[in-house]
């Protein structure tokens, strides 16, 4: 039976651990966060994507702890560490390198180590491999190394780990082969690329593609707003073209752990090669401006109602970074709330997935209480559980940043 080690039991690592356990493997999970380890030991999941029932069904198969020594018994070790940016927007490999050093100390001959974290091309070969080799074993000879990016979209049910093809690049052919055999336990299709760097770059291309296209439609939303053209109608119409067009929707900016962060890993790396990545920078600039544009739409809508932002009772609907999830990392809602508070607005919010926003000392308020007591409702993230047409009917003024009220002809709705 295969024993799989997973280092970093977060949004990527925990679903991976569950998938391998469901495939019949023994899973050794390691995380430096003792709270997560305790929760897992008690059979409780801290992620919406992995239910307690799902964990319960594989209870005897996942062994979580904080000690790396437990990994000595694993056939493969999958590294799912965070790869954030520093305050200066440069790659911060500290968690990844700390964990790699810890894995190196317990590394065994014949183990396979796979990096799943999103990072710039060259990270695995130039940082991970040398650290793993520090205790005398040689990569490609004594143990195997591969890179395989995580591609699953949290909250999504049509494409899961099972039916999302898994891209794999190895240090050697044998490394790639070993990783392919492993991932075939949990994925229907494994796509081999020839190098570690191609695999690292594949993930960045996917995320940069999204970031640039979102920026493009956001820029067009600003232009069409000035021209008095409804961008949502334009996007709907363009999307009827059966080829050569892919639908992207405008919005208040990009959030989550990936899109606002990953492209800058490549920009940073490209500078070492005397290349500046203009598309990435421009997309970042446009997407970062969107919360400001959206706040000016709120101010204009309040102005129409003869109200200043200062003192206005503002209801923010949806604060997570995308519909159906409770993840608020880099959510544009946080920026919008901060800007409105700075202008003296009285902000409250409703989000069925986010009970509290500790950074603002706010708690989610029920819609029936919030709407009658607000001057404006701002739809920032359109959760499927919220009836936005009803919101439009019950609110004095609505600013819809997601096109959630597209069908409404109500005169109190202002759309992005
Ligand atoms: N969240 C996503 O949807 C997603 C999708 C694709 C790729 N990714 C990439 O996958 C990687 C992991 O992302 P995530 O969202 O799972 O992050 P996360 O923060 O949810 O999880 C990372 C885990 O690693 C643990 N950790 C940190 N330092 C550690 C250390 N030194 N030793 C042991 N454990 C440590 C943390 O406690 C945390 O539980 C990132 O590179 C991210 O860009 C994320």
Short mmCIF file of C-alpha atoms and ligand atoms in Angstrom, two decimals, residues 6-15 30-34 36 46-47 49 65-66 68 79-84 94-100 102 115-119 149-154 203 207 256-259 261-262 265 321-322 327 329, ligand 1:
data_model
loop_
_atom_site.label_atom_id
_atom_site.label_comp_id
_atom_site.label_asym_id
_atom_site.label_seq_id
_atom_site.Cartn_x
_atom_site.Cartn_y
_atom_site.Cartn_z
CA UNK A 6 1.44 15.85 2.68
CA UNK A 7 3.25 18.89 4.07
CA UNK A 8 0.98 21.91 4.50
CA UNK A 9 -2.65 20.93 5.17
CA UNK A 10 -4.31 24.06 3.81
CA UNK A 11 -6.65 24.69 0.89
CA UNK A 12 -4.45 22.54 -1.37
CA UNK A 13 -2.96 20.01 1.03
CA UNK A 14 -6.06 18.88 2.91
CA UNK A 15 -8.19 17.99 -0.17
CA UNK A 30 2.34 17.56 8.57
CA UNK A 31 1.44 21.14 9.37
CA UNK A 32 3.14 23.69 11.62
CA UNK A 33 -0.28 25.03 12.65
CA UNK A 34 -1.15 23.00 15.76
CA UNK A 36 -5.28 22.57 12.29
CA UNK A 46 -11.67 23.67 8.76
CA UNK A 47 -12.37 23.84 5.01
CA UNK A 49 -14.44 21.91 0.44
CA UNK A 65 0.84 15.99 13.19
CA UNK A 66 3.46 18.69 13.42
CA UNK A 68 8.36 15.93 10.13
CA UNK A 79 4.72 19.85 -0.53
CA UNK A 80 1.75 22.26 -0.38
CA UNK A 81 3.23 25.30 1.32
CA UNK A 82 2.10 28.89 0.89
CA UNK A 83 4.02 31.04 -1.60
CA UNK A 84 3.03 34.63 -0.75
CA UNK A 94 10.38 31.34 3.51
CA UNK A 95 7.59 28.82 4.40
CA UNK A 96 8.53 26.61 1.45
CA UNK A 97 12.24 26.63 2.21
CA UNK A 98 11.73 26.10 5.98
CA UNK A 99 9.56 23.08 5.24
CA UNK A 100 12.00 21.78 2.61
CA UNK A 102 12.71 19.99 7.60
CA UNK A 115 6.26 20.41 -5.02
CA UNK A 116 2.65 21.53 -5.58
CA UNK A 117 3.00 25.18 -4.53
CA UNK A 118 2.69 27.79 -7.26
CA UNK A 119 6.05 29.42 -7.88
CA UNK A 149 0.84 22.38 -9.86
CA UNK A 150 -2.46 22.33 -8.01
CA UNK A 151 -5.22 23.42 -10.43
CA UNK A 152 -8.42 22.74 -8.57
CA UNK A 153 -10.84 25.66 -8.28
CA UNK A 154 -12.12 25.80 -4.66
CA UNK A 203 0.50 27.09 -13.71
CA UNK A 207 -3.24 32.29 -13.83
CA UNK A 256 -7.90 34.96 -3.51
CA UNK A 257 -4.50 33.57 -2.84
CA UNK A 258 -3.59 33.00 -6.49
CA UNK A 259 -4.47 35.59 -9.14
CA UNK A 261 -0.06 37.02 -6.28
CA UNK A 262 1.17 34.42 -8.77
CA UNK A 265 6.32 35.60 -9.18
CA UNK A 321 -13.26 36.82 -2.92
CA UNK A 322 -15.66 34.75 -4.99
CA UNK A 327 -12.13 32.72 1.74
CA UNK A 329 -7.78 36.45 1.21
N1 LIG B 1 -5.90 27.86 -2.52
C1 LIG B 1 -5.96 27.57 -3.80
O1 LIG B 1 -7.04 27.55 -4.36
C2 LIG B 1 -4.73 27.22 -4.61
C3 LIG B 1 -4.93 26.73 -5.90
C4 LIG B 1 -3.83 26.38 -6.66
C5 LIG B 1 -2.55 26.55 -6.13
N2 LIG B 1 -2.37 27.06 -4.89
C6 LIG B 1 -1.00 27.16 -4.38
O2 LIG B 1 -0.77 26.10 -3.46
C7 LIG B 1 0.09 26.54 -2.41
C8 LIG B 1 -0.59 26.34 -1.07
O3 LIG B 1 -1.73 27.17 -1.02
P1 LIG B 1 -2.87 26.99 0.06
O4 LIG B 1 -4.00 27.84 -0.42
O5 LIG B 1 -3.11 25.55 0.32
O6 LIG B 1 -2.19 27.67 1.35
P2 LIG B 1 -2.69 27.56 2.85
O7 LIG B 1 -2.12 28.73 3.55
O8 LIG B 1 -4.15 27.30 2.90
O9 LIG B 1 -1.99 26.23 3.37
C9 LIG B 1 -0.63 26.12 3.61
C10 LIG B 1 -0.41 25.33 4.89
O10 LIG B 1 0.99 25.21 5.10
C11 LIG B 1 1.24 25.31 6.50
N3 LIG B 1 2.62 25.69 6.69
C12 LIG B 1 3.20 26.90 6.51
N4 LIG B 1 4.51 26.86 6.76
C13 LIG B 1 4.78 25.57 7.14
C14 LIG B 1 5.96 24.89 7.51
N5 LIG B 1 7.15 25.51 7.53
N6 LIG B 1 5.85 23.60 7.82
C15 LIG B 1 4.66 22.94 7.78
N7 LIG B 1 3.51 23.54 7.41
C16 LIG B 1 3.58 24.84 7.09
C17 LIG B 1 0.24 26.33 6.98
O11 LIG B 1 0.00 26.23 8.35
C18 LIG B 1 -0.99 25.99 6.12
O12 LIG B 1 -1.85 25.10 6.79
C19 LIG B 1 0.43 27.98 -2.73
O13 LIG B 1 1.61 28.02 -3.49
C20 LIG B 1 -0.73 28.42 -3.60
O14 LIG B 1 -0.36 29.47 -4.46
C21 LIG B 1 -3.44 27.38 -4.10
#
